[in-house]
Amino acid sequence: MPAIFSVVAIVAAAALCWRLARHLEAKRAKKAPGADCLEYRTALAFDECLDALAARADDDEFAYTCTRQPDGSFLLHFTLHKPTGQPVDTLYSLRLDAGRQTVVTLCFLREAFGYREPVFPRALLDSFLAKKLAAVPHTPPAGEA
């Protein structure tokens, strides 16, 4: 009989942990929209951006893959920081919107080991996108934010 109580207590504790994790993830998802997103502008056309992302160069900041998703966005997966040789596992959602200037939206999804924030600073992403797509960070006017 004590074994049954132990099993029930373990299952109840696991269910409580699972529910708490779900609640925290839902709370994180309700955070201000776009808080984890960066926006850039480039003069390159949509197709030129795709070509630039497909072309790998030795002077790229990162080793990466960029795969297209069914919704038209891309998953940008950084796997290695080349200057330091540090392996990374950072995943971003990348969206390209054509117009007079192509708008590049980069949204952080996850970091290895469940980190909720990117390991590398924004300046490194700015540098990567400036070299790769000639993109500059876009800051909305004070009234939009």
Coordinates of N, CA and C in Angstrom, one line a residue:
M1 N 0.8 -1.2 0.0 CA 0.0 0.0 0.0 C 0.9 1.3 0.0
P2 N 2.0 1.4 0.8 CA 2.8 2.6 0.7 C 3.4 2.8 -0.7
A3 N 3.6 1.8 -1.4 CA 4.1 1.9 -2.8 C 3.1 2.6 -3.7
I4 N 1.9 2.3 -3.5 CA 0.8 3.0 -4.3 C 0.8 4.5 -4.0
F5 N 0.9 4.8 -2.7 CA 0.9 6.2 -2.3 C 2.1 7.0 -2.9
S6 N 3.2 6.3 -2.9 CA 4.4 6.9 -3.4 C 4.3 7.2 -4.9
V7 N 3.7 6.2 -5.6 CA 3.5 6.4 -7.1 C 2.5 7.5 -7.3
V8 N 1.5 7.6 -6.6 CA 0.5 8.6 -6.7 C 1.1 10.0 -6.4
A9 N 1.9 10.1 -5.4 CA 2.6 11.3 -5.0 C 3.6 11.7 -6.2
I10 N 4.3 10.8 -6.7 CA 5.2 11.1 -7.8 C 4.4 11.6 -9.0
V11 N 3.4 11.0 -9.4 CA 2.6 11.4 -10.5 C 1.9 12.7 -10.3
A12 N 1.5 13.0 -9.1 CA 0.9 14.3 -8.8 C 2.0 15.4 -8.9
A13 N 3.2 15.1 -8.4 CA 4.2 16.1 -8.4 C 4.6 16.4 -9.9
A14 N 4.7 15.3 -10.7 CA 5.0 15.5 -12.1 C 4.0 16.3 -12.8
A15 N 2.7 16.1 -12.5 CA 1.6 16.8 -13.1 C 1.6 18.3 -12.7
L16 N 2.0 18.5 -11.5 CA 2.1 19.9 -11.0 C 3.2 20.6 -11.7
C17 N 4.4 20.0 -11.8 CA 5.5 20.6 -12.5 C 5.2 20.9 -14.0
W18 N 4.5 19.9 -14.7 CA 4.1 20.1 -16.0 C 3.1 21.3 -16.2
R19 N 2.2 21.4 -15.3 CA 1.2 22.5 -15.3 C 1.9 23.8 -15.1
L20 N 2.8 23.9 -14.1 CA 3.5 25.1 -13.8 C 4.4 25.5 -15.0
A21 N 5.0 24.6 -15.7 CA 5.8 24.9 -16.9 C 4.9 25.4 -18.0
R22 N 3.8 24.9 -18.2 CA 2.8 25.4 -19.2 C 2.4 26.8 -18.9
H23 N 2.1 27.0 -17.6 CA 1.6 28.3 -17.2 C 2.7 29.4 -17.4
L24 N 4.0 29.1 -17.1 CA 5.1 30.0 -17.3 C 5.3 30.3 -18.8
E25 N 5.2 29.2 -19.6 CA 5.3 29.4 -21.1 C 4.2 30.3 -21.6
A26 N 3.0 30.1 -21.2 CA 1.9 30.9 -21.6 C 2.1 32.4 -21.2
K27 N 2.6 32.6 -20.0 CA 2.9 33.9 -19.5 C 3.9 34.6 -20.4
R28 N 5.0 33.8 -20.7 CA 6.0 34.4 -21.6 C 5.5 34.7 -23.0
A29 N 4.6 33.9 -23.5 CA 4.0 34.1 -24.8 C 3.1 35.4 -24.8
K30 N 2.5 35.7 -23.7 CA 1.7 36.9 -23.6 C 2.5 38.2 -23.5
K31 N 3.8 38.1 -23.3 CA 4.7 39.3 -23.2 C 4.5 40.2 -24.4
A32 N 4.8 41.4 -24.3 CA 4.6 42.4 -25.4 C 5.1 41.8 -26.7
P33 N 4.2 41.9 -27.7 CA 4.5 41.3 -29.0 C 5.7 42.1 -29.6
G34 N 6.6 41.3 -30.2 CA 7.8 41.8 -30.9 C 8.9 42.1 -29.9
A35 N 8.8 41.8 -28.7 CA 9.9 42.1 -27.7 C 11.1 41.3 -28.1
D36 N 11.0 40.2 -28.6 CA 12.2 39.3 -29.0 C 12.5 39.5 -30.5
C37 N 11.9 40.4 -31.2 CA 12.1 40.6 -32.6 C 12.9 41.8 -32.9
L38 N 13.7 41.7 -33.9 CA 14.5 42.8 -34.4 C 14.1 43.0 -35.9
E39 N 14.1 44.3 -36.3 CA 13.7 44.6 -37.7 C 14.9 45.4 -38.3
Y40 N 15.1 45.0 -39.6 CA 16.2 45.6 -40.4 C 15.6 46.0 -41.7
R41 N 16.3 46.9 -42.4 CA 15.9 47.3 -43.8 C 17.1 47.2 -44.7
T42 N 16.8 46.7 -45.9 CA 17.9 46.6 -46.9 C 17.4 47.0 -48.2
A43 N 18.3 47.5 -49.1 CA 18.0 47.9 -50.4 C 18.0 46.7 -51.4
L44 N 18.4 45.6 -50.9 CA 18.4 44.4 -51.8 C 17.0 43.9 -52.0
A45 N 16.7 43.4 -53.2 CA 15.4 42.9 -53.5 C 15.2 41.5 -52.8
F46 N 14.0 41.1 -52.7 CA 13.7 39.8 -52.0 C 14.6 38.7 -52.5
D47 N 14.6 38.5 -53.9 CA 15.4 37.4 -54.5 C 16.9 37.6 -54.2
E48 N 17.4 38.8 -54.2 CA 18.8 39.0 -53.8 C 19.1 38.6 -52.4
C49 N 18.1 38.9 -51.5 CA 18.3 38.5 -50.1 C 18.4 36.9 -50.0
L50 N 17.5 36.3 -50.7 CA 17.6 34.8 -50.7 C 18.9 34.3 -51.3
D51 N 19.4 34.9 -52.3 CA 20.7 34.5 -52.9 C 21.8 34.7 -51.9
A52 N 21.8 35.9 -51.3 CA 22.8 36.2 -50.3 C 22.8 35.2 -49.1
L53 N 21.6 34.9 -48.6 CA 21.5 33.9 -47.5 C 22.0 32.5 -48.0
A54 N 21.8 32.2 -49.2 CA 22.2 30.9 -49.7 C 23.7 30.8 -49.9
A55 N 24.3 31.9 -50.2 CA 25.7 31.9 -50.5 C 26.5 31.9 -49.1
R56 N 27.3 31.0 -48.9 CA 28.1 30.9 -47.7 C 29.5 31.5 -48.0
A57 N 30.1 32.2 -47.1 CA 31.4 32.8 -47.3 C 32.3 32.5 -46.1
D58 N 33.6 32.5 -46.3 CA 34.5 32.3 -45.2 C 34.5 33.4 -44.1
D59 N 34.1 34.6 -44.5 CA 34.1 35.7 -43.6 C 32.8 35.9 -42.9
D60 N 31.8 35.0 -43.0 CA 30.6 35.0 -42.3 C 30.9 34.9 -40.8
E61 N 30.1 35.6 -40.0 CA 30.3 35.5 -38.5 C 29.9 34.1 -38.0
F62 N 28.9 33.5 -38.6 CA 28.4 32.2 -38.2 C 28.4 31.2 -39.3
A63 N 28.4 29.9 -38.9 CA 28.0 28.8 -39.8 C 26.5 28.7 -39.5
Y64 N 25.7 28.6 -40.5 CA 24.3 28.6 -40.3 C 23.6 27.8 -41.4
T65 N 22.3 27.5 -41.1 CA 21.4 27.0 -42.1 C 20.2 27.9 -42.1
C66 N 19.6 28.0 -43.3 CA 18.4 28.8 -43.4 C 17.4 28.1 -44.3
T67 N 16.4 27.5 -43.6 CA 15.4 26.6 -44.3 C 14.1 27.3 -44.4
R68 N 13.4 27.2 -45.5 CA 12.1 27.8 -45.7 C 11.1 27.0 -45.1
Q69 N 10.1 27.7 -44.5 CA 9.0 27.1 -43.8 C 7.7 27.2 -44.6
P70 N 6.7 26.3 -44.4 CA 5.5 26.4 -45.2 C 4.8 27.7 -45.2
D71 N 4.9 28.5 -44.1 CA 4.2 29.8 -44.0 C 5.0 30.9 -44.8
G72 N 6.1 30.6 -45.4 CA 6.9 31.6 -46.2 C 8.0 32.2 -45.4
S73 N 8.1 31.9 -44.1 CA 9.2 32.4 -43.3 C 10.4 31.4 -43.4
F74 N 11.5 31.7 -42.7 CA 12.6 30.9 -42.7 C 13.1 30.6 -41.3
L75 N 13.7 29.5 -41.1 CA 14.3 29.2 -39.8 C 15.8 29.4 -40.0
L76 N 16.4 30.3 -39.3 CA 17.8 30.6 -39.3 C 18.4 30.0 -38.1
H77 N 19.3 29.0 -38.4 CA 19.8 28.2 -37.3 C 21.4 28.4 -37.3
F78 N 21.8 29.2 -36.3 CA 23.3 29.4 -36.1 C 23.8 28.2 -35.4
T79 N 24.9 27.6 -36.0 CA 25.5 26.4 -35.4 C 27.0 26.6 -34.9
L80 N 27.6 27.7 -35.4 CA 29.0 27.9 -35.0 C 29.4 29.4 -35.1
H81 N 30.0 29.9 -34.1 CA 30.5 31.3 -34.1 C 31.9 31.2 -34.7
K82 N 32.1 31.5 -35.9 CA 33.4 31.3 -36.6 C 34.6 32.0 -35.9
P83 N 34.5 33.3 -35.6 CA 35.7 33.9 -35.0 C 36.3 33.2 -33.8
T84 N 35.4 32.7 -32.9 CA 35.9 32.0 -31.7 C 35.9 30.5 -31.8
G85 N 35.2 30.0 -32.8 CA 35.1 28.5 -32.9 C 34.1 27.9 -31.9
Q86 N 33.3 28.8 -31.3 CA 32.4 28.4 -30.2 C 31.1 27.7 -30.9
P87 N 30.8 26.5 -30.6 CA 29.6 25.9 -31.1 C 28.4 26.6 -30.5
V88 N 27.4 26.8 -31.3 CA 26.1 27.5 -30.8 C 25.0 26.7 -31.3
D89 N 23.8 26.9 -30.7 CA 22.6 26.3 -31.2 C 21.5 27.3 -31.0
T90 N 21.5 28.3 -31.8 CA 20.5 29.4 -31.7 C 19.6 29.4 -32.9
L91 N 18.3 29.5 -32.6 CA 17.3 29.5 -33.7 C 16.5 30.7 -33.7
Y92 N 16.4 31.3 -34.9 CA 15.6 32.5 -35.2 C 14.6 32.2 -36.3
S93 N 13.5 32.9 -36.2 CA 12.6 33.0 -37.3 C 12.9 34.2 -38.1
L94 N 13.1 34.0 -39.4 CA 13.5 35.1 -40.3 C 12.4 35.3 -41.3
R95 N 11.9 36.6 -41.4 CA 10.9 36.9 -42.4 C 11.4 38.0 -43.3
L96 N 11.1 37.9 -44.6 CA 11.5 38.9 -45.6 C 10.2 39.4 -46.2
D97 N 10.0 40.7 -46.1 CA 8.9 41.3 -46.7 C 9.3 42.3 -47.8
A98 N 8.9 42.1 -49.0 CA 9.4 42.9 -50.2 C 8.6 44.2 -50.1
G99 N 9.3 45.2 -50.7 CA 8.7 46.6 -50.8 C 9.7 47.5 -51.4
R100 N 9.6 48.8 -51.2 CA 10.7 49.7 -51.7 C 12.0 49.3 -51.1
Q101 N 12.0 48.9 -49.8 CA 13.1 48.3 -49.1 C 12.6 47.0 -48.6
T102 N 13.5 46.0 -48.6 CA 13.1 44.7 -48.1 C 13.2 44.8 -46.6
V103 N 12.1 44.4 -45.9 CA 12.1 44.4 -44.4 C 12.5 43.0 -44.0
V104 N 13.5 43.0 -43.1 CA 14.0 41.7 -42.6 C 13.6 41.7 -41.1
T105 N 12.8 40.7 -40.7 CA 12.4 40.6 -39.3 C 13.0 39.3 -38.8
L106 N 13.7 39.5 -37.7 CA 14.4 38.4 -37.0 C 13.8 38.2 -35.6
C107 N 13.2 37.1 -35.4 CA 12.6 36.8 -34.1 C 13.3 35.6 -33.4
F108 N 13.8 35.9 -32.2 CA 14.4 34.8 -31.4 C 13.4 33.8 -31.0
L109 N 13.8 32.5 -31.3 CA 13.0 31.4 -30.9 C 13.5 30.6 -29.7
R110 N 14.8 30.2 -29.8 CA 15.4 29.4 -28.7 C 16.9 29.4 -28.7
E111 N 17.5 29.1 -27.6 CA 18.9 28.9 -27.5 C 19.1 27.5 -26.9
A112 N 20.3 27.0 -27.1 CA 20.5 25.6 -26.6 C 20.3 25.6 -25.1
F113 N 20.0 24.4 -24.6 CA 19.8 24.2 -23.2 C 18.6 25.0 -22.6
G114 N 17.7 25.4 -23.5 CA 16.5 26.1 -23.0 C 16.6 27.6 -22.6
Y115 N 17.8 28.2 -22.9 CA 17.9 29.6 -22.6 C 16.8 30.4 -23.2
R116 N 16.3 31.4 -22.5 CA 15.2 32.2 -23.0 C 15.7 33.4 -23.7
E117 N 17.0 33.7 -23.7 CA 17.5 34.9 -24.3 C 18.7 34.5 -25.2
P118 N 19.0 35.2 -26.3 CA 20.1 34.8 -27.1 C 21.4 35.0 -26.3
V119 N 22.4 34.1 -26.6 CA 23.7 34.2 -26.0 C 24.5 35.4 -26.5
F120 N 24.4 35.6 -27.8 CA 25.2 36.6 -28.5 C 24.5 37.9 -28.5
P121 N 25.2 39.0 -28.3 CA 24.6 40.4 -28.2 C 24.0 40.8 -29.6
R122 N 23.1 41.7 -29.5 CA 22.5 42.3 -30.8 C 23.5 42.8 -31.7
A123 N 24.6 43.4 -31.3 CA 25.6 44.0 -32.2 C 26.2 42.9 -33.1
L124 N 26.3 41.7 -32.6 CA 26.8 40.6 -33.5 C 25.8 40.3 -34.6
L125 N 24.5 40.3 -34.3 CA 23.5 40.0 -35.3 C 23.4 41.2 -36.3
D126 N 23.6 42.4 -35.8 CA 23.6 43.6 -36.7 C 24.8 43.4 -37.6
S127 N 25.9 43.0 -37.1 CA 27.1 42.9 -38.0 C 26.9 41.8 -39.0
F128 N 26.3 40.7 -38.6 CA 26.1 39.5 -39.5 C 25.2 40.0 -40.6
L129 N 24.0 40.6 -40.3 CA 23.1 41.0 -41.3 C 23.6 42.2 -42.2
A130 N 24.4 43.0 -41.6 CA 25.0 44.1 -42.4 C 25.9 43.5 -43.5
K131 N 26.7 42.5 -43.1 CA 27.6 41.9 -44.1 C 26.9 41.1 -45.1
K132 N 25.9 40.3 -44.6 CA 25.2 39.3 -45.5 C 24.2 40.0 -46.4
L133 N 23.4 40.9 -45.8 CA 22.3 41.5 -46.6 C 22.4 43.0 -46.8
A134 N 23.5 43.6 -46.3 CA 23.6 45.1 -46.3 C 22.4 45.7 -45.6
A135 N 22.0 45.1 -44.5 CA 20.8 45.5 -43.8 C 21.2 46.4 -42.6
V136 N 20.4 47.4 -42.3 CA 20.6 48.3 -41.2 C 19.5 48.1 -40.2
P137 N 19.7 48.2 -38.9 CA 18.6 48.1 -37.9 C 17.6 49.2 -38.1
H138 N 16.4 48.9 -38.0 CA 15.3 49.9 -38.1 C 14.7 50.1 -36.7
T139 N 14.7 51.3 -36.3 CA 14.0 51.7 -35.0 C 12.8 52.5 -35.3
P140 N 11.6 52.0 -34.8 CA 10.4 52.7 -35.2 C 10.4 54.1 -34.5
P141 N 9.6 55.1 -35.1 CA 9.5 56.4 -34.5 C 8.9 56.3 -33.1
A142 N 9.2 57.2 -32.3 CA 8.7 57.2 -30.9 C 7.2 57.0 -30.7
G143 N 6.4 57.4 -31.6 CA 5.0 57.3 -31.5 C 4.5 55.9 -31.8
E144 N 5.3 55.0 -32.5 CA 4.9 53.7 -32.9 C 5.1 52.7 -31.8
A145 N 6.1 52.8 -31.0 CA 6.6 51.8 -30.1 C 5.6 51.6 -28.9

